XYZ file of C-alpha atoms in Angstrom:
769
model
C 0.000 0.000 0.000
C 1.243 3.464 -0.878
C 0.479 6.156 1.633
C 0.304 9.881 1.135
C 1.981 11.615 4.031
C 2.803 15.155 5.091
C 6.302 16.523 4.853
C 8.656 15.956 7.703
C 9.806 19.284 9.015
C 13.458 20.157 9.080
C 13.143 20.834 12.759
C 11.920 17.312 13.480
C 14.779 15.836 11.567
C 17.265 18.053 13.416
C 16.054 16.546 16.687
C 16.597 13.027 15.381
C 19.996 13.494 13.833
C 23.223 13.823 15.719
C 25.123 15.359 12.812
C 25.429 19.134 12.373
C 23.620 20.668 9.408
C 22.042 23.860 8.203
C 18.254 24.015 7.836
C 17.909 27.410 6.207
C 16.132 25.790 3.218
C 16.272 29.101 1.312
C 16.328 29.065 -2.495
C 19.057 31.145 -4.057
C 18.433 34.726 -5.048
C 18.992 33.710 -8.641
C 17.009 30.483 -8.725
C 14.367 30.090 -11.444
C 14.337 26.362 -10.794
C 12.416 27.045 -7.595
C 11.439 24.476 -5.024
C 7.773 24.101 -5.855
C 7.515 20.755 -4.119
C 10.455 20.495 -1.755
C 8.132 20.085 1.172
C 6.797 16.766 -0.123
C 8.922 13.695 0.326
C 6.700 11.294 -1.518
C 3.135 10.711 -2.536
C 1.160 8.131 -4.394
C 2.675 6.388 -7.337
C 0.721 8.771 -9.579
C 2.003 11.892 -7.906
C 4.666 14.118 -9.400
C 8.156 14.101 -7.908
C 9.333 16.899 -5.742
C 10.944 19.720 -7.606
C 13.592 21.519 -5.625
C 15.783 24.516 -5.981
C 19.385 23.921 -6.785
C 20.988 25.689 -3.927
C 20.231 26.856 -0.446
C 20.256 23.143 0.490
C 20.237 22.397 4.119
C 20.352 18.790 5.132
C 22.741 16.745 7.203
C 24.539 13.704 6.042
C 28.169 14.708 6.113
C 30.826 15.061 8.764
C 32.601 17.683 6.694
C 33.159 21.115 8.109
C 30.343 23.555 7.649
C 31.106 25.369 4.379
C 31.733 29.058 4.475
C 28.852 31.106 3.093
C 29.589 33.419 0.155
C 29.170 37.136 0.699
C 25.719 38.531 0.062
C 25.168 40.335 -3.240
C 23.063 43.362 -3.857
C 19.360 42.694 -4.114
C 18.267 42.112 -7.672
C 14.911 41.992 -9.411
C 13.510 38.487 -9.981
C 14.670 36.887 -13.198
C 12.368 35.594 -15.879
C 12.384 31.814 -16.226
C 13.107 31.504 -19.925
C 12.548 28.393 -22.017
C 15.563 27.943 -24.353
C 13.289 26.611 -27.097
C 11.161 29.743 -26.893
C 14.258 31.968 -26.926
C 15.583 30.241 -30.049
C 12.178 30.442 -31.730
C 11.887 34.180 -31.149
C 15.432 34.792 -32.318
C 14.812 32.716 -35.443
C 11.866 34.974 -36.235
C 14.247 37.924 -36.374
C 17.367 36.251 -37.754
C 15.837 33.668 -40.095
C 17.039 30.085 -40.373
C 20.396 29.234 -41.905
C 18.632 27.099 -44.523
C 16.059 29.694 -45.469
C 16.306 32.777 -47.619
C 15.072 34.916 -44.735
C 12.843 37.094 -46.872
C 9.382 37.144 -48.284
C 7.604 35.966 -45.180
C 5.437 39.036 -45.070
C 1.723 38.928 -44.473
C 0.143 41.643 -46.582
C -3.495 41.531 -47.535
C -3.123 41.664 -51.285
C -4.013 39.955 -54.497
C -3.588 40.617 -58.214
C -2.223 43.857 -59.647
C -3.085 47.441 -58.934
C -3.914 50.219 -61.329
C -5.325 49.963 -64.804
C -1.823 49.499 -66.176
C -1.704 46.157 -64.408
C -5.206 45.087 -65.369
C -3.953 43.834 -68.683
C -0.793 42.461 -67.041
C 1.460 45.220 -68.201
C -0.382 46.385 -71.283
C -3.379 48.675 -71.674
C -5.217 48.758 -74.978
C -7.606 51.667 -75.394
C -10.048 52.032 -78.269
C -11.540 55.309 -77.111
C -10.366 58.082 -74.846
C -12.303 61.271 -74.361
C -12.495 64.139 -71.905
C -15.035 66.787 -70.993
C -13.013 69.437 -72.784
C -11.963 71.138 -69.567
C -9.427 68.534 -68.562
C -11.206 67.740 -65.311
C -12.793 64.442 -66.415
C -11.399 61.854 -68.792
C -12.478 58.316 -69.574
C -11.338 55.435 -71.721
C -12.796 52.122 -72.800
C -10.624 49.056 -72.500
C -10.242 46.657 -75.418
C -12.314 43.537 -74.939
C -9.356 41.258 -75.632
C -7.264 42.898 -72.924
C -10.034 42.550 -70.352
C -10.475 38.880 -71.244
C -6.729 38.475 -70.964
C -6.879 39.858 -67.456
C -9.766 37.571 -66.516
C -7.887 34.481 -67.690
C -5.125 35.106 -65.146
C -7.353 36.322 -62.340
C -7.683 34.564 -58.974
C -11.212 35.002 -57.642
C -11.516 36.760 -54.317
C -13.884 36.022 -51.428
C -15.499 39.427 -51.925
C -16.340 39.005 -55.623
C -19.773 37.539 -54.976
C -20.773 40.376 -52.660
C -19.515 42.942 -55.164
C -21.520 41.334 -57.972
C -24.635 41.310 -55.822
C -24.237 44.981 -54.955
C -23.677 45.981 -58.588
C -26.791 44.096 -59.609
C -28.951 46.193 -57.284
C -27.129 49.543 -57.238
C -25.560 51.878 -59.745
C -22.815 53.109 -57.398
C -20.462 50.975 -55.303
C -17.449 51.932 -53.171
C -14.909 49.099 -53.192
C -12.655 49.567 -50.160
C -9.194 48.124 -49.826
C -5.596 49.199 -49.239
C -3.299 50.214 -52.061
C -1.829 47.198 -53.790
C -4.552 44.813 -52.652
C -5.852 44.080 -56.156
C -8.933 46.199 -55.625
C -8.736 47.859 -59.054
C -8.526 44.557 -60.904
C -11.444 43.138 -58.952
C -13.542 46.232 -59.710
C -12.704 46.064 -63.419
C -13.694 42.427 -63.770
C -16.856 42.955 -61.700
C -17.900 45.633 -64.190
C -17.091 43.219 -67.029
C -19.310 40.559 -65.508
C -22.104 43.117 -65.116
C -21.968 44.796 -68.544
C -19.730 42.668 -70.759
C -16.029 42.549 -71.518
C -16.360 45.213 -74.203
C -18.118 47.737 -71.967
C -15.518 48.408 -69.276
C -14.409 51.998 -68.848
C -11.869 53.775 -66.665
C -12.643 57.264 -65.386
C -10.253 59.890 -64.099
C -11.333 62.993 -62.197
C -9.747 65.859 -60.286
C -12.780 66.033 -57.995
C -15.580 63.495 -57.822
C -18.162 66.241 -58.048
C -16.876 66.972 -61.573
C -18.802 63.922 -62.782
C -22.017 65.730 -61.944
C -21.408 68.489 -64.497
C -23.913 68.825 -67.348
C -21.146 68.642 -69.994
C -20.074 65.149 -68.865
C -21.788 62.512 -70.979
C -20.909 58.849 -70.454
C -22.062 56.140 -72.892
C -25.021 54.221 -71.487
C -24.803 50.509 -70.788
C -21.168 50.750 -69.655
C -19.554 50.362 -66.296
C -16.805 52.661 -65.090
C -14.065 52.280 -62.502
C -12.816 55.381 -60.719
C -9.694 55.087 -58.550
C -9.705 57.817 -55.922
C -6.546 59.306 -54.501
C -6.349 60.100 -50.789
C -6.898 63.787 -51.500
C -9.985 63.168 -53.648
C -11.410 60.679 -51.172
C -11.110 63.132 -48.262
C -13.169 65.678 -50.207
C -16.034 63.268 -50.881
C -19.225 63.690 -48.877
C -22.376 61.630 -48.645
C -24.469 63.991 -50.765
C -21.973 63.700 -53.648
C -22.354 59.915 -53.563
C -26.146 60.147 -53.567
C -26.123 62.583 -56.499
C -23.607 60.475 -58.425
C -25.667 57.330 -57.871
C -28.746 59.128 -59.198
C -26.802 60.367 -62.226
C -25.539 56.838 -62.972
C -29.060 55.409 -62.687
C -30.407 58.060 -65.067
C -27.695 57.451 -67.650
C -27.914 53.654 -67.425
C -24.335 53.181 -66.204
C -22.674 51.796 -63.111
C -19.742 53.367 -61.283
C -17.330 51.615 -58.964
C -15.289 53.935 -56.757
C -12.029 52.318 -55.678
C -10.153 53.572 -52.610
C -9.416 53.009 -48.966
C -12.724 53.862 -47.278
C -11.805 52.164 -43.996
C -11.602 55.441 -42.045
C -14.967 56.705 -43.323
C -16.900 53.476 -43.683
C -19.587 54.646 -41.255
C -20.191 57.699 -43.459
C -21.020 55.570 -46.496
C -23.125 52.790 -45.017
C -24.891 50.931 -47.825
C -22.355 51.947 -50.466
C -19.134 50.257 -49.281
C -18.033 46.712 -50.103
C -14.840 45.522 -48.444
C -12.310 43.993 -50.811
C -11.027 40.665 -49.491
C -8.056 39.413 -51.500
C -7.378 35.870 -52.576
C -4.453 33.946 -51.031
C -1.087 34.808 -52.545
C -0.555 31.170 -53.553
C -3.728 31.272 -55.661
C -2.626 34.517 -57.280
C 0.746 32.966 -58.072
C -0.815 29.803 -59.485
C -3.297 31.687 -61.671
C -0.730 34.145 -62.987
C 2.001 31.586 -63.680
C -0.412 29.325 -65.520
C -1.598 32.307 -67.494
C 1.884 33.499 -68.402
C 3.104 30.036 -69.439
C -0.051 28.755 -71.091
C 0.610 26.975 -74.348
C 4.293 26.424 -73.524
C 5.982 23.082 -72.951
C 8.033 23.360 -69.769
C 8.815 19.661 -69.314
C 10.779 18.876 -72.471
C 8.068 16.412 -73.456
C 9.317 13.852 -75.956
C 5.898 13.344 -77.503
C 3.238 15.902 -78.193
C 2.838 18.088 -75.118
C -0.592 17.718 -73.491
C -0.091 20.557 -70.996
C 0.389 18.308 -67.987
C 4.016 19.377 -67.688
C 2.820 22.922 -66.972
C 0.611 21.716 -64.120
C 3.494 19.718 -62.659
C 5.834 22.687 -62.961
C 3.414 25.083 -61.257
C 2.242 22.777 -58.459
C 5.351 20.680 -57.795
C 8.431 22.563 -58.959
C 7.262 26.041 -57.923
C 4.557 25.840 -55.262
C 6.253 22.780 -53.784
C 9.608 24.530 -53.529
C 10.300 25.295 -49.836
C 11.652 28.781 -50.508
C 8.744 29.831 -52.668
C 6.101 28.173 -50.502
C 7.457 29.971 -47.435
C 7.426 33.245 -49.360
C 3.814 32.812 -50.453
C 2.750 31.708 -46.969
C 3.611 35.221 -45.854
C 0.923 36.641 -48.177
C 3.106 39.163 -50.052
C 1.468 41.962 -51.972
C 0.066 41.055 -55.398
C 2.421 43.379 -57.231
C 5.294 41.532 -55.611
C 3.813 38.168 -56.555
C 3.567 39.351 -60.158
C 7.215 40.389 -60.066
C 8.195 36.914 -58.914
C 6.063 35.379 -61.661
C 7.753 37.594 -64.244
C 11.177 36.555 -62.941
C 10.299 32.876 -63.243
C 8.682 33.077 -66.673
C 11.761 34.622 -68.270
C 13.769 31.378 -68.129
C 11.449 28.836 -66.425
C 14.162 27.684 -63.954
C 13.963 24.438 -62.011
C 15.474 22.932 -58.862
C 18.784 24.628 -58.029
C 18.371 27.271 -60.701
C 14.982 28.242 -59.248
C 16.409 28.453 -55.718
C 19.297 30.587 -56.946
C 16.948 32.936 -58.777
C 14.736 33.343 -55.691
C 17.695 33.881 -53.383
C 18.865 36.697 -55.618
C 15.521 38.365 -56.223
C 13.487 38.114 -53.014
C 15.876 40.007 -50.691
C 15.870 42.976 -53.047
C 12.098 42.971 -53.127
C 11.776 42.851 -49.360
C 14.323 45.596 -48.845
C 12.399 47.837 -51.209
C 9.347 47.411 -49.030
C 11.339 48.347 -45.928
C 12.593 51.472 -47.723
C 8.985 52.318 -48.528
C 8.008 51.957 -44.862
C 10.705 54.368 -43.689
C 10.254 56.857 -46.542
C 7.428 58.647 -44.771
C 6.885 61.418 -47.309
C 6.953 59.276 -50.431
C 3.450 57.879 -50.040
C 1.756 61.129 -49.076
C 0.816 59.671 -45.696
C -1.244 61.428 -43.060
C 1.369 61.897 -40.316
C -1.177 62.639 -37.601
C 0.913 65.433 -36.075
C 4.006 63.276 -35.534
C 7.429 64.234 -36.849
C 9.184 62.139 -39.459
C 11.765 61.061 -36.899
C 9.106 59.913 -34.433
C 7.345 57.880 -37.102
C 10.531 56.192 -38.296
C 11.556 55.456 -34.709
C 8.148 53.937 -33.983
C 8.310 51.692 -37.046
C 11.792 50.513 -36.150
C 10.638 49.880 -32.574
C 7.822 47.714 -33.933
C 10.430 45.564 -35.682
C 12.651 45.312 -32.607
C 9.890 44.844 -30.002
C 7.475 42.687 -31.980
C 4.790 41.257 -29.724
C 5.121 43.948 -27.069
C 2.389 46.389 -25.942
C 2.015 49.496 -28.053
C 2.831 51.625 -24.996
C 6.246 49.954 -24.617
C 6.920 50.336 -28.337
C 5.959 54.012 -28.208
C 8.183 54.676 -25.214
C 11.139 52.962 -26.885
C 10.536 54.981 -30.050
C 10.506 58.218 -28.097
C 13.819 57.312 -26.508
C 15.310 56.820 -29.969
C 13.738 59.904 -31.541
C 14.705 62.171 -28.644
C 18.124 60.845 -27.710
C 19.604 64.296 -28.237
C 17.571 65.650 -25.295
C 19.108 65.486 -21.827
C 15.764 64.956 -20.117
C 13.252 62.581 -21.652
C 10.082 64.297 -22.709
C 6.811 62.877 -21.399
C 5.174 60.320 -23.642
C 1.736 61.844 -23.194
C -1.634 60.126 -23.481
C -1.801 56.480 -24.591
C -1.910 55.963 -28.328
C -5.288 55.132 -29.794
C -6.824 54.199 -33.122
C -5.927 56.845 -35.656
C -2.626 57.722 -33.944
C -1.439 54.120 -34.220
C -2.583 54.027 -37.851
C -0.585 57.169 -38.624
C 2.525 55.837 -36.909
C 2.340 52.463 -38.645
C 1.433 53.772 -42.084
C -0.415 51.740 -44.729
C 2.445 49.453 -45.738
C 3.510 48.408 -42.255
C -0.133 48.128 -41.177
C -0.575 45.405 -43.775
C 2.422 43.459 -42.429
C 1.971 43.980 -38.685
C -1.080 42.989 -36.684
C -2.663 44.984 -33.890
C -3.651 42.403 -31.277
C -6.206 43.633 -28.708
C -5.056 42.918 -25.156
C -6.827 44.587 -22.282
C -4.026 43.573 -19.908
C -1.318 45.296 -21.940
C -0.462 48.980 -21.456
C -2.254 50.861 -24.211
C -4.818 48.114 -24.732
C -3.133 46.305 -27.624
C 0.055 44.733 -28.869
C 1.785 45.036 -32.210
C 3.040 41.764 -33.595
C 4.117 40.176 -36.847
C 2.037 37.061 -37.578
C 3.643 33.790 -38.582
C 5.279 34.168 -41.964
C 5.833 37.917 -41.682
C 8.902 37.985 -39.424
C 11.417 38.642 -42.174
C 10.101 42.174 -42.692
C 11.571 42.859 -39.247
C 15.129 42.086 -40.320
C 14.577 44.084 -43.514
C 13.526 47.108 -41.467
C 16.590 46.719 -39.246
C 18.810 46.493 -42.304
C 17.450 49.686 -43.842
C 17.543 51.509 -40.495
C 21.174 50.497 -39.991
C 22.314 51.688 -43.398
C 20.016 54.577 -44.300
C 18.584 56.352 -41.254
C 20.673 55.960 -38.075
C 24.322 55.381 -37.290
C 25.221 51.939 -35.902
C 26.600 53.513 -32.740
C 23.362 55.374 -32.101
C 21.275 52.243 -32.574
C 23.531 50.099 -30.381
C 23.394 52.686 -27.597
C 19.613 52.790 -27.885
C 19.296 48.999 -27.731
C 21.673 48.821 -24.766
C 19.528 51.412 -22.944
C 16.456 49.236 -23.554
C 18.280 46.240 -22.102
C 19.174 48.232 -19.001
C 15.507 49.088 -18.519
C 13.097 47.370 -16.162
C 10.846 45.443 -18.574
C 12.196 41.889 -19.140
C 10.428 41.240 -22.489
C 11.789 44.533 -23.847
C 15.284 43.599 -22.666
C 15.097 40.229 -24.390
C 13.797 41.676 -27.664
C 16.489 44.365 -27.724
C 19.117 41.684 -27.081
C 18.015 39.835 -30.206
C 18.413 43.025 -32.234
C 21.992 43.513 -30.997
C 22.721 39.918 -31.964
C 21.312 40.596 -35.418
C 23.540 43.677 -35.767
C 26.733 41.652 -35.311
C 26.805 40.736 -38.995
C 27.145 44.470 -39.729
C 29.873 45.175 -37.153
C 30.901 42.205 -35.046
C 33.442 44.142 -32.999
C 30.915 46.803 -32.023
C 28.382 44.120 -31.074
C 30.946 42.249 -28.962
C 31.897 45.460 -27.195
C 28.232 46.143 -26.466
C 27.533 42.643 -25.138
C 30.732 42.736 -23.086
C 29.589 45.893 -21.323
C 26.189 44.338 -20.633
C 27.730 41.095 -19.372
C 29.660 43.043 -16.730
C 26.482 44.513 -15.224
C 25.628 43.523 -11.646
C 21.938 43.007 -12.471
C 21.210 39.378 -13.336
C 18.436 40.336 -15.770
C 20.865 42.405 -17.818
C 23.379 39.563 -17.882
C 20.593 37.268 -19.019
C 19.909 39.615 -21.937
C 23.632 39.665 -22.721
C 23.498 35.867 -22.920
C 20.656 36.154 -25.427
C 22.858 38.427 -27.543
C 25.538 35.715 -27.594
C 22.977 33.072 -28.579
C 21.659 35.301 -31.372
C 25.183 35.840 -32.681
C 25.995 32.125 -32.567
C 22.835 31.338 -34.550
C 24.464 33.078 -37.516
C 27.061 30.679 -38.993
C 29.485 33.403 -40.084
C 29.837 34.640 -36.494
C 30.235 31.372 -34.642
C 34.021 31.324 -34.500
C 34.069 34.863 -33.039
C 31.487 33.958 -30.400
C 33.337 30.748 -29.504
C 36.619 32.635 -29.067
C 34.925 35.250 -26.882
C 33.332 32.597 -24.673
C 36.676 30.827 -24.276
C 38.245 34.041 -22.991
C 35.366 34.882 -20.655
C 35.136 31.384 -19.158
C 38.888 31.218 -18.495
C 39.154 34.797 -17.235
C 38.799 36.143 -13.701
C 35.641 38.259 -14.228
C 32.821 36.532 -12.326
C 30.017 38.355 -14.164
C 31.436 37.429 -17.566
C 31.695 33.802 -16.456
C 28.097 33.901 -15.281
C 27.013 35.236 -18.672
C 28.792 32.330 -20.377
C 26.800 29.858 -18.278
C 23.581 31.713 -19.018
C 24.264 31.593 -22.752
C 24.643 27.822 -22.631
C 21.480 27.472 -20.548
C 19.495 29.530 -23.098
C 20.221 27.301 -26.058
C 23.905 27.594 -26.881
C 24.531 24.148 -25.378
C 22.631 22.658 -28.321
C 25.290 24.005 -30.656
C 28.454 23.220 -28.647
C 27.725 20.520 -26.028
C 31.384 19.560 -25.558
C 32.478 23.164 -25.170
C 29.595 23.707 -22.768
C 30.822 20.964 -20.409
C 34.402 22.275 -20.447
C 33.503 25.947 -20.008
C 30.796 25.305 -17.427
C 33.383 23.522 -15.272
C 35.578 26.611 -15.462
C 32.645 28.810 -14.508
C 31.658 26.460 -11.672
C 34.936 27.229 -9.903
C 33.826 30.814 -9.349
C 32.623 31.657 -5.856
C 29.821 33.779 -7.322
C 28.121 30.655 -8.666
C 27.513 29.292 -5.164
C 24.352 31.369 -5.016
C 23.534 31.221 -8.727
C 22.149 28.376 -10.796
C 23.446 29.353 -14.220
C 25.904 26.441 -14.318
C 23.317 23.809 -13.457
C 20.810 25.180 -15.948
C 23.507 24.941 -18.617
C 24.276 21.342 -17.616
C 20.598 20.417 -17.743
C 20.329 21.952 -21.205
C 23.220 19.784 -22.444
C 21.711 16.715 -20.783
C 18.210 17.060 -22.171
C 19.487 17.724 -25.659
C 20.475 14.066 -25.903
C 23.917 14.129 -24.299
C 23.234 12.280 -21.048
C 25.992 9.800 -21.900
C 28.482 12.695 -21.824
C 27.038 14.740 -18.976
C 26.885 12.048 -16.291
C 30.523 10.868 -16.653
C 31.640 14.490 -16.792
C 29.815 15.210 -13.525
C 31.473 12.178 -11.927
C 34.780 13.812 -12.826
C 33.535 16.996 -11.164
C 32.902 15.085 -7.913
C 36.612 14.195 -7.778
C 37.689 17.811 -8.115
C 39.711 19.418 -5.353
C 37.555 22.521 -5.785
C 34.537 22.369 -3.426
C 32.521 24.666 -5.700
C 32.817 22.203 -8.587
C 31.693 19.317 -6.385
C 28.745 21.406 -5.216
C 27.541 22.002 -8.776
C 27.814 18.297 -9.593
C 25.590 17.537 -6.603
C 23.119 20.257 -7.566
C 22.922 18.930 -11.096
C 22.226 15.393 -9.858
C 19.471 16.641 -7.578
C 17.716 18.373 -10.471
C 18.181 15.491 -12.905
C 16.833 13.081 -10.289
C 13.477 14.863 -10.477
C 13.050 13.936 -14.137
C 10.908 10.928 -15.085
C 10.970 8.887 -18.257
C 8.498 9.480 -21.060
C 5.452 7.203 -21.468
C 5.128 4.253 -21.518
C 8.036 4.207 -19.058
C 6.808 7.004 -16.827
C 7.209 4.776 -13.734
C 10.989 4.991 -14.202
C 13.201 7.772 -12.874
C 14.826 8.994 -16.068
C 18.368 8.478 -14.822
C 17.606 4.926 -13.730
C 15.947 4.230 -17.054
C 19.117 5.355 -18.825
C 21.043 2.880 -16.679
C 18.622 0.133 -17.694
C 19.152 1.056 -21.355
C 22.908 1.057 -20.972
C 23.281 4.761 -21.748
C 24.965 5.562 -18.427
C 26.726 3.380 -15.855
C 25.168 2.539 -12.507
C 28.504 3.204 -10.802
C 28.576 6.742 -12.210
C 25.031 7.417 -11.072
C 25.817 6.069 -7.608
C 28.894 8.286 -7.327
C 26.760 11.362 -8.052
C 24.103 10.286 -5.556
C 26.745 9.772 -2.879
C 27.979 13.342 -3.245
C 24.477 14.840 -3.413
C 23.440 12.940 -0.273
C 26.568 14.057 1.584
C 26.979 17.755 0.884
C 25.098 19.951 3.373
C 23.609 22.168 0.620
C 22.048 19.289 -1.295
C 21.577 16.494 1.243
C 18.134 17.375 2.610
C 16.236 17.448 -0.668
C 18.331 14.670 -2.186
C 17.318 12.272 0.592
C 13.696 13.219 0.070
C 13.988 12.662 -3.674
C 15.567 9.254 -3.081
C 12.621 8.422 -0.835
C 10.279 9.368 -3.638
C 12.167 7.012 -5.993
C 11.688 4.162 -3.528
C 8.016 4.977 -3.124
C 7.384 4.937 -6.877
C 9.503 1.798 -7.370
C 7.486 -0.303 -4.901
C 5.559 -3.047 -6.712
C 7.590 -2.335 -9.865
C 9.973 -5.332 -9.896
C 12.394 -4.094 -12.554
C 12.606 -0.589 -11.153
C 12.906 -1.959 -7.612
C 15.850 -4.109 -8.634
C 17.698 -1.133 -10.054
C 16.916 0.924 -6.936
C 18.370 -1.813 -4.709
C 21.504 -1.948 -6.855
C 21.802 1.827 -6.703
C 21.490 1.939 -2.909
C 24.041 -0.864 -2.582
C 26.565 1.093 -4.678
C 25.884 4.342 -2.825
C 26.553 3.027 0.695
C 29.335 0.603 -0.205
C 32.344 1.662 1.848
C 30.536 4.786 3.073
C 29.798 4.429 6.817
C 28.447 7.971 7.119
C 25.962 7.432 4.294
C 24.995 4.031 5.683
C 24.317 5.649 9.032
C 22.274 8.404 7.409
C 20.332 5.882 5.315
C 19.489 3.947 8.473
C 18.232 7.147 10.049
C 16.067 7.973 7.000
C 14.685 4.466 6.888
C 13.550 4.310 10.503
C 12.606 7.902 11.274
C 11.396 9.309 7.943
C 10.424 6.654 5.416
C 8.960 3.888 7.595
C 6.416 6.126 9.376
C 4.917 7.291 6.102
C 5.480 4.201 3.921
C 4.760 1.329 6.326
C 3.621 -1.037 3.558
C 6.550 -0.420 1.198
C 8.222 -3.814 0.704
C 11.255 -2.229 -0.939
C 12.236 -0.730 2.417
C 12.783 -4.238 3.765
C 15.351 -4.765 1.025
C 17.018 -1.480 1.960
C 17.227 -2.671 5.576
C 18.956 -5.857 4.448
C 21.475 -3.789 2.468
C 22.223 -1.742 5.577
C 22.686 -4.883 7.645
C 25.040 -6.340 5.053
C 27.232 -3.232 5.171
C 27.239 -2.970 8.950
C 30.500 -4.319 10.413
């Protein structure tokens, strides 16, 4: 029978034990591996094992002298417990993978071409063009063949049906969508479906009210598309729309006004249809098929039946990982058409296609980043902000993706006003139109505003999956065109020294990205951060090192820097090395991690920090248990007490891990022994040290008790536990004495029906002289 029992207090155990020990039981000031369950020795076989902190241990079990306590450090803010996998994922979003092109993953709501020049895919054929004689209104009728040509390469949009329905019942429609979303093409083909392919006209006006003049006469039975500029759209009022609709009904025509009506949609209720673009992959498929129709692209030996074109489009192109990742980001339709044009010139395959994309896509993405920063080029409404404030905000969005808009705004103000000695107040929280003005139309299509009532400012600004590469493009343009590298590095370092952990971590990734531009400047910046007394800042410095090491061209520089820091005398630099390995760097250099972590473990500062153990655990769980355990056994033989302490701490943490199903009844370390991955003698040597050292003994004995509790009635596991206990106490009178104490005064009272304890008693009797 397995019994749940309350924890045995340290005070009770002090009364029962005649050996001196410390019962402070305090977790370290720098201990994210906190002792959530240290008060529980054991539970039912279904219960979870105790999870303890790595230091501040307190239990007896050794006749060694009481170790000298390290000096107290300054109080520090609590550290964030970071998951290395999450850190690497977020850095990959900014840096891109080594096997990817790192561009094109931009989510922009767009489809097809924009402007009447793109309706006919680069060619406009006009059979009639007239004006009102005053130059204020002009119109042209498109050639039927060119409109049909456009329709043959058109990818239907989800909003087409609603637009057709509205045109069937009304003579005036406002089709709303951002620039470049394919709205003009959709409007043109909707008019063609309503009136015929030979009755599609394009109208141009200086002011929409000019269409109401008596001298303007439009042929009846035609449909007209009018693309409105921002200036024209702002001048439109509801009465003008009503009058224009009446004029179109009288003349037997239909008019589709194309523009971005999103800011005034409530003013035009009943007239506006929202344009919803088709997926970029569908646009690509339709356009590539259209451009290559009638061509043999498969070197068919017999008469070509067109199947080679389908295979080329669907398998060679859409199945290509680079191109599929690019299209998954929903790039703008004009950009998709540029890619199609690049492919159709030579119809490349396999390696040639990858080479062409790797050359072309970065240039395209950089051009978009230039457009985002070139505030005046698009005639944007700046909303009262200066150009510098807008550019700083857009760069801050790239650096602090996923953060609240208030944090992004504050960071932007720090960049835009760095020349001021005293920071100016940020002012009221940003809302609606102010955020729109700061983002601008192009960045608004790539970034998402995520409502979050818990976040300062009420929302976050993030880049959805597939759009991350626009962030690195913005950083690249900012670094080369708008700010000096020194200014940006100082700004990012200031963000890291701030008090918001997510901001620190995001800014650290940006410094890591910058190292490809100036590796020496980046190393100087991370070195200064690594020397900071605040643990959170050193943690961010470690993220910088991880970000740099993720870029293959920088790895040798990072490795050399870590070698120097680990071997040097600076305790804070050594701590940063351990933190870098614990945050993912151990996955890249497991052997170097074991060697450098041993050097770091010798530092007295690490007695109250857990950076070394977290790094060891990261190496272990990345599939290197066969290397970690023997290395830790070597640590236990070290003449340096600090090194032995870290070996014991590591064992205590690893002992809390349990095997994956269907072997969840096994302690993971014991399961590795059963599989032959590690040696039982090595595991026993680590247990002996962990059970003996005053800082680790208390919780280690409790964890061992939990092992015995879970192993009861599990014959195979019980056998390994007996063998382990036999190895641990062999030739160790002090441990045998302590085991006897645990058995009679701690384990027996709460596990009276545990048969495995009888075997433990026999082992004790066998070892007793």
